[in-house]
PDB file of C-alpha atoms in Angstrom:
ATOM      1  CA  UNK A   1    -114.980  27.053  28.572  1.00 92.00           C
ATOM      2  CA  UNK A   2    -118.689  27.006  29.051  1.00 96.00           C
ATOM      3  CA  UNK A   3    -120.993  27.325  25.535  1.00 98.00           C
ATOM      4  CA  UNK A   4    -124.682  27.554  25.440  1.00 98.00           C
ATOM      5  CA  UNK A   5    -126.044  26.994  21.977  1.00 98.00           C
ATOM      6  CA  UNK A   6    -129.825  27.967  21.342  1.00 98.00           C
ATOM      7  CA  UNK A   7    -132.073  26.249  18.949  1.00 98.00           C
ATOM      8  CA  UNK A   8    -135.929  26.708  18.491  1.00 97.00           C
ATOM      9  CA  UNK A   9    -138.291  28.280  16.187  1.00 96.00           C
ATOM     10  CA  UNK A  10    -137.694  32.364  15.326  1.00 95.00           C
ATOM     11  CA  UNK A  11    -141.630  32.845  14.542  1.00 98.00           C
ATOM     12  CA  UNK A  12    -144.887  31.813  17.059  1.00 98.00           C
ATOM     13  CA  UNK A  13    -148.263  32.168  16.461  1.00 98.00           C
ATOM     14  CA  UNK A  14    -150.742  33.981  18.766  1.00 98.00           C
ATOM     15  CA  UNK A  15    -152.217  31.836  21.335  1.00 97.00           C
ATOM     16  CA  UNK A  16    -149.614  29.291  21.064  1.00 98.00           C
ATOM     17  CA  UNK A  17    -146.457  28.185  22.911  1.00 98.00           C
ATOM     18  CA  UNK A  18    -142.780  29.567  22.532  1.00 98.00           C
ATOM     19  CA  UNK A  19    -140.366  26.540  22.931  1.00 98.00           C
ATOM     20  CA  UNK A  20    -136.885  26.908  23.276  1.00 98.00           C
ATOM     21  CA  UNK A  21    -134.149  24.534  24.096  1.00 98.00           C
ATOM     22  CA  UNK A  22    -130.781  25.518  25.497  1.00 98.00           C
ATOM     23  CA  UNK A  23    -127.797  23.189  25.314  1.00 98.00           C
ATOM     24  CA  UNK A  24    -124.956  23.294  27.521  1.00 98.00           C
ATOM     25  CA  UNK A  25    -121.341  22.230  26.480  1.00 98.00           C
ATOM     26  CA  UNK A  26    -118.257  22.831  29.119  1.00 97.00           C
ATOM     27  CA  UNK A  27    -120.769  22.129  32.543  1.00 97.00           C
ATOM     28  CA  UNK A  28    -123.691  20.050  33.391  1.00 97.00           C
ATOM     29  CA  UNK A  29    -126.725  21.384  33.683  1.00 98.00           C
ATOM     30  CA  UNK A  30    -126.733  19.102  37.319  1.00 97.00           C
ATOM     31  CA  UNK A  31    -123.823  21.478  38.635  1.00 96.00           C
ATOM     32  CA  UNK A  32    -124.156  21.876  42.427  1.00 95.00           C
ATOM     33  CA  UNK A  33    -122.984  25.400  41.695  1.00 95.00           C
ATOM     34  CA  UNK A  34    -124.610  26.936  38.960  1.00 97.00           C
ATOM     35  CA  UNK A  35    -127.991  28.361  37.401  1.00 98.00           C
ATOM     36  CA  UNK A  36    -129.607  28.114  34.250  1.00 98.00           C
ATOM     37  CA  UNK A  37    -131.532  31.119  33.628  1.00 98.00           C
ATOM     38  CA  UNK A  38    -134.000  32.162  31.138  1.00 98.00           C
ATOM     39  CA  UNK A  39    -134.081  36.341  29.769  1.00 98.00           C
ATOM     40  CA  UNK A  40    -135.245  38.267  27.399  1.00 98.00           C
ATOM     41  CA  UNK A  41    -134.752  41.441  25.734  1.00 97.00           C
ATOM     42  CA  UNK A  42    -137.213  43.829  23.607  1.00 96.00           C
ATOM     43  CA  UNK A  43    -137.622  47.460  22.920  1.00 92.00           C
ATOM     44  CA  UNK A  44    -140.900  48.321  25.182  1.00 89.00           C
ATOM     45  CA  UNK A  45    -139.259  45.937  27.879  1.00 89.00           C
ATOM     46  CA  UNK A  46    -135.736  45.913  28.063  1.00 91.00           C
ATOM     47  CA  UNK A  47    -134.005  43.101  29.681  1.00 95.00           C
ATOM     48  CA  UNK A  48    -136.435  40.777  31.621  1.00 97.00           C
ATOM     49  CA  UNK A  49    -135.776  37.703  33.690  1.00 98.00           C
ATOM     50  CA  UNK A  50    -138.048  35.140  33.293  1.00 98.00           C
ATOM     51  CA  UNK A  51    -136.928  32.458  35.221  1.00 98.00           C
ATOM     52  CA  UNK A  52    -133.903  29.889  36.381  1.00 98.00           C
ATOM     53  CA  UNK A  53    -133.684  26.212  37.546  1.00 98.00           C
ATOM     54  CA  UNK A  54    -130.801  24.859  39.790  1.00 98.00           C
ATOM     55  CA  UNK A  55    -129.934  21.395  41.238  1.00 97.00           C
ATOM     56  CA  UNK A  56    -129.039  21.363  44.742  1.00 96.00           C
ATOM     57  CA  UNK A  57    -129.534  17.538  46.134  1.00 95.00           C
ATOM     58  CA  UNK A  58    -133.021  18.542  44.313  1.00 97.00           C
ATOM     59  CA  UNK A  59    -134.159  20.521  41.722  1.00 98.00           C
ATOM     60  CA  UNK A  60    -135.281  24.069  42.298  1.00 97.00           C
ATOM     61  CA  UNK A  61    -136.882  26.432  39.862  1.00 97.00           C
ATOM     62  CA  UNK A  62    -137.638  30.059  40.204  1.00 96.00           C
ATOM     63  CA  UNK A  63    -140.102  31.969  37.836  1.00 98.00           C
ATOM     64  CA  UNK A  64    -140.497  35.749  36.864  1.00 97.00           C
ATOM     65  CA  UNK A  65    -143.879  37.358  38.409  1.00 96.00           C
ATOM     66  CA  UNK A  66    -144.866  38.309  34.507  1.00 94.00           C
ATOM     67  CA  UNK A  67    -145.038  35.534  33.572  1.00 97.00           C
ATOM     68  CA  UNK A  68    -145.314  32.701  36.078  1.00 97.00           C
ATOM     69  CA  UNK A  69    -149.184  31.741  35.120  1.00 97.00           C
ATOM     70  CA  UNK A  70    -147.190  30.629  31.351  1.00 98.00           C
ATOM     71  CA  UNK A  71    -144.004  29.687  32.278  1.00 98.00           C
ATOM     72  CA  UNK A  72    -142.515  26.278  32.213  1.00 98.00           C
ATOM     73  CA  UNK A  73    -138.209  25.849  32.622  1.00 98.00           C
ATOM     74  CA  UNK A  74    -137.150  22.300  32.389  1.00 98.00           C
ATOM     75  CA  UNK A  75    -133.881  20.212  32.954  1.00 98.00           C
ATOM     76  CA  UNK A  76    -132.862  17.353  30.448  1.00 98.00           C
ATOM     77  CA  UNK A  77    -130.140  15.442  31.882  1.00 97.00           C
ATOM     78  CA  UNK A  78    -130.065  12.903  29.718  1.00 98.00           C
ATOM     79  CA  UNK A  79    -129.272  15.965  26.818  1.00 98.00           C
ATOM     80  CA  UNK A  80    -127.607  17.826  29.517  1.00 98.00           C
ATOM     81  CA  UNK A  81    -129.391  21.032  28.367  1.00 98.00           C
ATOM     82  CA  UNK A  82    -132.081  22.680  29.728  1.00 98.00           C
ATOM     83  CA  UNK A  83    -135.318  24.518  28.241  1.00 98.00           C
ATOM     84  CA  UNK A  84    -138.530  27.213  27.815  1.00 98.00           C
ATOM     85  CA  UNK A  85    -142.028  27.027  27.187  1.00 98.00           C
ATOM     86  CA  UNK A  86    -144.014  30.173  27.432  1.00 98.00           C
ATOM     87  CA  UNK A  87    -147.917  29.350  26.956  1.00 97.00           C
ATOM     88  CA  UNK A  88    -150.502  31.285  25.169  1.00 98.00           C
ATOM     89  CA  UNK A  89    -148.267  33.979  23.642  1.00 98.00           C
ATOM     90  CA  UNK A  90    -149.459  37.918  22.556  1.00 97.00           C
ATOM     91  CA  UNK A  91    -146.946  39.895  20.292  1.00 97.00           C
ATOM     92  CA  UNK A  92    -145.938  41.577  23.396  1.00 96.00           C
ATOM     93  CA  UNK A  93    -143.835  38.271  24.009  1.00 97.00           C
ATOM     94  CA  UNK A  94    -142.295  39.113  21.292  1.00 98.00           C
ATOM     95  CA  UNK A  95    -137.999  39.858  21.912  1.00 98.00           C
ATOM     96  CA  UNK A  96    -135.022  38.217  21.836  1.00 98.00           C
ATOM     97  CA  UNK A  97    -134.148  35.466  23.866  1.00 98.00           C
ATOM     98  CA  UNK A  98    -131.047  34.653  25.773  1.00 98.00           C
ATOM     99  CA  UNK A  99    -130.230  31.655  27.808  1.00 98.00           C
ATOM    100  CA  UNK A 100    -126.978  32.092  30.603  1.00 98.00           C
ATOM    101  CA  UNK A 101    -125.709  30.636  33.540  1.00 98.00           C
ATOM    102  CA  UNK A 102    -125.309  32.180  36.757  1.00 97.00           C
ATOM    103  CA  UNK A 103    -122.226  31.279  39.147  1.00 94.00           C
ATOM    104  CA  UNK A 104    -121.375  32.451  42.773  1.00 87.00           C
ATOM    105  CA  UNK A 105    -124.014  35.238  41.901  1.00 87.00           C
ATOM    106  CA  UNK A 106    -123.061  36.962  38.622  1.00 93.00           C
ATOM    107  CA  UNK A 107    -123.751  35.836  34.949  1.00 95.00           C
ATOM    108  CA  UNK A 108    -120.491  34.313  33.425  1.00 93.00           C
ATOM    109  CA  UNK A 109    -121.983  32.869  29.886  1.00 96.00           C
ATOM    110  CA  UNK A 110    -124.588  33.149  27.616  1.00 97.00           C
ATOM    111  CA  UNK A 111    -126.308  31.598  24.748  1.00 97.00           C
ATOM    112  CA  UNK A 112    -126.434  33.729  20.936  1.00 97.00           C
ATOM    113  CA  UNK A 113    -129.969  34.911  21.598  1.00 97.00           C
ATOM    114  CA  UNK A 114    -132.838  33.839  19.404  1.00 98.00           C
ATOM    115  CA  UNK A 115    -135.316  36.503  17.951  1.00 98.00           C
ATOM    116  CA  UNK A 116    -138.702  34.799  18.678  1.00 98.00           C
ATOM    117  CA  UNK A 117    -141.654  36.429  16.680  1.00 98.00           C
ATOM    118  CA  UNK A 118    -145.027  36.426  17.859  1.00 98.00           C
ATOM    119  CA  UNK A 119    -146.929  36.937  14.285  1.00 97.00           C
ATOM    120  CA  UNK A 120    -150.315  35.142  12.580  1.00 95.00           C
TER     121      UNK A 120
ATOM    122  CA  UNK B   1    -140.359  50.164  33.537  1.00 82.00           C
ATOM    123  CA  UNK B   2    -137.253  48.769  34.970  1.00 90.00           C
ATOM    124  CA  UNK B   3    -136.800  47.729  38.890  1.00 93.00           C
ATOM    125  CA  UNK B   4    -133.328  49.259  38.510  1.00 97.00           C
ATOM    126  CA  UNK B   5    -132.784  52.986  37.569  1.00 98.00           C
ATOM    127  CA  UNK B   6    -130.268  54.221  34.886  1.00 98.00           C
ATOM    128  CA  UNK B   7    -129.797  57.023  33.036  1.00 97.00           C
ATOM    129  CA  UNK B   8    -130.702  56.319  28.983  1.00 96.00           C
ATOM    130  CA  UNK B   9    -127.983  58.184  27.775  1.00 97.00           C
ATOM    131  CA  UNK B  10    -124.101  59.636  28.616  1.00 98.00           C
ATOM    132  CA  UNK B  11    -121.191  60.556  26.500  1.00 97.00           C
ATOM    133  CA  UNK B  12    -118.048  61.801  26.962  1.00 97.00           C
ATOM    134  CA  UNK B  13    -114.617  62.725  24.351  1.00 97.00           C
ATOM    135  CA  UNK B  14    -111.975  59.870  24.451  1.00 97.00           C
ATOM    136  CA  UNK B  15    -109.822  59.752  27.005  1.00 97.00           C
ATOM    137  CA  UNK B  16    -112.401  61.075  29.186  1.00 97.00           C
ATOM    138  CA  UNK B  17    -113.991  59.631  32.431  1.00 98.00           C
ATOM    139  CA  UNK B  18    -117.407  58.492  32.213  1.00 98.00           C
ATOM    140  CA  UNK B  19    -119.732  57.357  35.427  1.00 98.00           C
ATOM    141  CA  UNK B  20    -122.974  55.288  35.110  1.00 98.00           C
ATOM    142  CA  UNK B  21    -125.391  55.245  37.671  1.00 98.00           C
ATOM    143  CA  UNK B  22    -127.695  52.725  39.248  1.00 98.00           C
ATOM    144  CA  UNK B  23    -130.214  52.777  41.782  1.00 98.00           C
ATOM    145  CA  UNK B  24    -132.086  50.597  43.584  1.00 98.00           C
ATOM    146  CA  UNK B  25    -133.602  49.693  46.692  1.00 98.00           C
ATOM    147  CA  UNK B  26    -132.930  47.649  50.000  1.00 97.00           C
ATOM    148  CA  UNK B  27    -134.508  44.446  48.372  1.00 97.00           C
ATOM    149  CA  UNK B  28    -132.319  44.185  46.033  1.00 98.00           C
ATOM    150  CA  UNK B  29    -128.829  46.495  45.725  1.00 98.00           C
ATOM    151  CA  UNK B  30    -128.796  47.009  49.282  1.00 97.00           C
ATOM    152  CA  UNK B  31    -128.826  44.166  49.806  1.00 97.00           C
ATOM    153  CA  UNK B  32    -127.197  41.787  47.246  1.00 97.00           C
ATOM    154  CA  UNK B  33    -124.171  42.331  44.925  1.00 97.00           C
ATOM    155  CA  UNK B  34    -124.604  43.683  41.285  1.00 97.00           C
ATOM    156  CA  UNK B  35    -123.104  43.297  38.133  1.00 97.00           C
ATOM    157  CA  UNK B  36    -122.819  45.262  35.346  1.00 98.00           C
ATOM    158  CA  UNK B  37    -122.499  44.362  31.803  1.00 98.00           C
ATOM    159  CA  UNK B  38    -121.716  45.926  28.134  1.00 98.00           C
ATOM    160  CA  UNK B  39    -124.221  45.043  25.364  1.00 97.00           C
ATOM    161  CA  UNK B  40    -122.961  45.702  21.259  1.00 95.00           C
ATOM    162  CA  UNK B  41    -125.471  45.875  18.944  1.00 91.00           C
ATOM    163  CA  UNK B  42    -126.684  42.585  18.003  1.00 92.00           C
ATOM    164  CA  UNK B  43    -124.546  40.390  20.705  1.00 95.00           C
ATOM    165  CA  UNK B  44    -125.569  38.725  23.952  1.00 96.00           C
ATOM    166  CA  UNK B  45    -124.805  41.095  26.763  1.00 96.00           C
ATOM    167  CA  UNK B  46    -121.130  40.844  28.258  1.00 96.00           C
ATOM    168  CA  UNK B  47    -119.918  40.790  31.893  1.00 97.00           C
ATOM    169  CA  UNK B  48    -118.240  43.326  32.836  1.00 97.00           C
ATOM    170  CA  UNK B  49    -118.329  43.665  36.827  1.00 98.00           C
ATOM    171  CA  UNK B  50    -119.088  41.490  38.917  1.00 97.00           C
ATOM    172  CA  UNK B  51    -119.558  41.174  43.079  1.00 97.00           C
ATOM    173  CA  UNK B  52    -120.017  45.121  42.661  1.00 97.00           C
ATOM    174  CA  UNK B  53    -116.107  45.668  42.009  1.00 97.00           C
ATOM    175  CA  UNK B  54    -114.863  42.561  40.788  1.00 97.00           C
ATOM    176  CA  UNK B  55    -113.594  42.552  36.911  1.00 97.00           C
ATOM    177  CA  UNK B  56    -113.475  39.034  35.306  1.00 95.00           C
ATOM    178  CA  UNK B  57    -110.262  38.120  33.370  1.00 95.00           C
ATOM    179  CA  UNK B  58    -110.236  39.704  30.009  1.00 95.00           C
ATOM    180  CA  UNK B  59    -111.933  42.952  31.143  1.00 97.00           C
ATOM    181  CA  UNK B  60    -109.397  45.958  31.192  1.00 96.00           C
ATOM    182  CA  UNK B  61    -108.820  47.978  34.226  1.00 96.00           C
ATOM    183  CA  UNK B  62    -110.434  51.242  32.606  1.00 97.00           C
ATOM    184  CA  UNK B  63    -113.631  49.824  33.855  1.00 98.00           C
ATOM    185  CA  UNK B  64    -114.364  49.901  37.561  1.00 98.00           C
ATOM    186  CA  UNK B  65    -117.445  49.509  39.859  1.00 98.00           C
ATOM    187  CA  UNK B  66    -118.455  50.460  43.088  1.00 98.00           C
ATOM    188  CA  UNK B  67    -121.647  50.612  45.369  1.00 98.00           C
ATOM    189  CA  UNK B  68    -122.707  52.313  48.327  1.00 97.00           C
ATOM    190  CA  UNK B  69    -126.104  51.704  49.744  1.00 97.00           C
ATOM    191  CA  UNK B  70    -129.145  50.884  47.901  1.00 98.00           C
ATOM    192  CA  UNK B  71    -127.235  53.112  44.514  1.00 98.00           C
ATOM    193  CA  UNK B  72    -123.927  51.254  41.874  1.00 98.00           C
ATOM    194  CA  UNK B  73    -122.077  52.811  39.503  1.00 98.00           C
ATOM    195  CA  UNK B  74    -119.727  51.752  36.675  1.00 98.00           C
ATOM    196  CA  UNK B  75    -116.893  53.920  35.870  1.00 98.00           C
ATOM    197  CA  UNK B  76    -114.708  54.053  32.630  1.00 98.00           C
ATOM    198  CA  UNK B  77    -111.455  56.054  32.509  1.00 97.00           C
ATOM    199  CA  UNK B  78    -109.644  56.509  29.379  1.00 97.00           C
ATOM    200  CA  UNK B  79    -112.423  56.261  27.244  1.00 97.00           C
ATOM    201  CA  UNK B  80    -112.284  54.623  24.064  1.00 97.00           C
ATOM    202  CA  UNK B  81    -114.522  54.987  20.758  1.00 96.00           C
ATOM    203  CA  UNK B  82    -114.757  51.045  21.257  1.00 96.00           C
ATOM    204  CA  UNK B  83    -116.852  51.638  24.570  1.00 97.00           C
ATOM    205  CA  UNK B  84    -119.776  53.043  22.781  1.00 97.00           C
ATOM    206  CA  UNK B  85    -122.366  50.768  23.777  1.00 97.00           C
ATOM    207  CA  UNK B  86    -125.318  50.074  26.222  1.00 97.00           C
ATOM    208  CA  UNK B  87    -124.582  49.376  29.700  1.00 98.00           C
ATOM    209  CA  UNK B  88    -126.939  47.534  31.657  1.00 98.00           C
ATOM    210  CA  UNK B  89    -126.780  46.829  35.859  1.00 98.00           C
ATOM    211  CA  UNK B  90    -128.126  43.752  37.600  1.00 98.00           C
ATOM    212  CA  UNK B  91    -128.754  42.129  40.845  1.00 97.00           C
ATOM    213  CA  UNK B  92    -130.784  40.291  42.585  1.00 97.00           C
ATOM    214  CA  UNK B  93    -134.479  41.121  44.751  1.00 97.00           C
ATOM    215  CA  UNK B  94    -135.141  39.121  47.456  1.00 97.00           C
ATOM    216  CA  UNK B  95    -138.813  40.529  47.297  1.00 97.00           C
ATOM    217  CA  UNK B  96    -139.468  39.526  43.850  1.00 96.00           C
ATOM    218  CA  UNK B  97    -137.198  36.109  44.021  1.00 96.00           C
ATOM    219  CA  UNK B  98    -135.675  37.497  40.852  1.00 96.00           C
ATOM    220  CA  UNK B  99    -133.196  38.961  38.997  1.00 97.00           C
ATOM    221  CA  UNK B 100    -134.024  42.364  38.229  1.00 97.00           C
ATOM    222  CA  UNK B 101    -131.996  44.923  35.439  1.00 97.00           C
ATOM    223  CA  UNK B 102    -131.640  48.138  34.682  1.00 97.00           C
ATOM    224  CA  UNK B 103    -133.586  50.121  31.330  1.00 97.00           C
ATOM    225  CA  UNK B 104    -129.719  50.892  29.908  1.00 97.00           C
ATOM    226  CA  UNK B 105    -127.299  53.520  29.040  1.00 97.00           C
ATOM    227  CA  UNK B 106    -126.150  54.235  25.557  1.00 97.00           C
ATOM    228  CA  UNK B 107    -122.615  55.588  25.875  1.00 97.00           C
ATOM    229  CA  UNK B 108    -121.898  57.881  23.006  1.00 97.00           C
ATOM    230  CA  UNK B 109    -118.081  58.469  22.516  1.00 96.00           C
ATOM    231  CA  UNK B 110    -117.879  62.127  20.741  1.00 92.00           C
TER     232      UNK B 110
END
């Protein structure tokens, strides 16, 4: 069975940088068959991809239009987890945010979601 | 506003059958598989079709997909006051090189 556990800070200040850090028990983030994806979820916005990154004989990433100038998704294989940075956040970045693995085209897990706050 | 089109609300009695639409375009439903998921208030949104008709193990056979064209939809039979929840669709747009969603349907069991 597959578990992502979240961990990373629930409140960001304007202009700054959202981190987040996704770790993945059950699968390695270096699966040949498998993505790591990066979404969100807010009132005004609903449920917005940001972004993936997949490993096939290289590693591939895929970012969200929104939010490419800002984005940055990362593997760690040495943590075998995999993470977010979104640069220079506005309170409109403000949501909840879900890590989850794609596989043969559908999402089959997900993380707990983490409420990130974009407050002074 | 959403790349995929649902309705924001539907309800039916229990035991009732309920339909969900969503629509699309040829860039992404037309031309890719969705999936469709079930979302209780404060958890992580839940698979609940997959490959447009595919249910994962776990998922009772009440629920059922289909999808015809560039439009899905997500069907529950025997409805249950444990269905009340959003329902979201997803699937992927070759335009946008994304995953795109739908805004949501709150199912109200009366």
């Amino acid at each position: 069975q597959v578990q992502l556990q979240q961990s990373g800070p629930g409140l960001v200040k304007p202009s700054q940088t959202l981190s987040l850090t996704c770790a993945i028990s059950g699968d390695s983030v270096s699966s040949n068959s498998a993505a790591w994806n990066w979404i969100r979820q807010s009132p005004s916005r609903g449920l917005e991809w940001l972004g993936r990154t997949y490993y096939r004989a290289k590693w591939y990433k895929n970012y969200a239009l929104s939010v490419k100038s800002r984005i940055t998704i990362n593997p760690d294989t040495s943590k075998n987890q995999f993470s977010l940075q979104l640069n220079s956040v506005t309170p409109e970045d403000t949501a909840v945010y879900y890590c989850a693995r794609t596989h043969d085209g559908y999402y089959d897990f997900w993380g707990q979601g983490t409420l990130v706050t974009v407050s002074s | 506003q959403s790349v995929l089109t649902q309705p924001p609300s539907a309800s039916g009695t229990p035991g009732q059958r309920v339909t969900i639409s969503c629509s699309g375009s040829s860039s992404n439903i037309g031309s890719n598989t969705v999936n469709w998921f079930q979302q209780l208030p404060g958890t992580a949104p839940k698979l609940l079709i997959y490959s447009n008709n595919q249910r994962p193990s776990g998922v009772p056979d009440r629920f059922s997909g289909s999808k015809s064209g560039t439009s899905a939809s997500l069907a529950i039979s025997g409805l249950q006051s444990e269905d009340e929840a959003d329902y979201y669709c997803a699937a992927w747009d070759d335009s946008l090189n994304g995953w795109v969603f739908g805004g949501g349907t709150n199912l109200t069991v009366l």
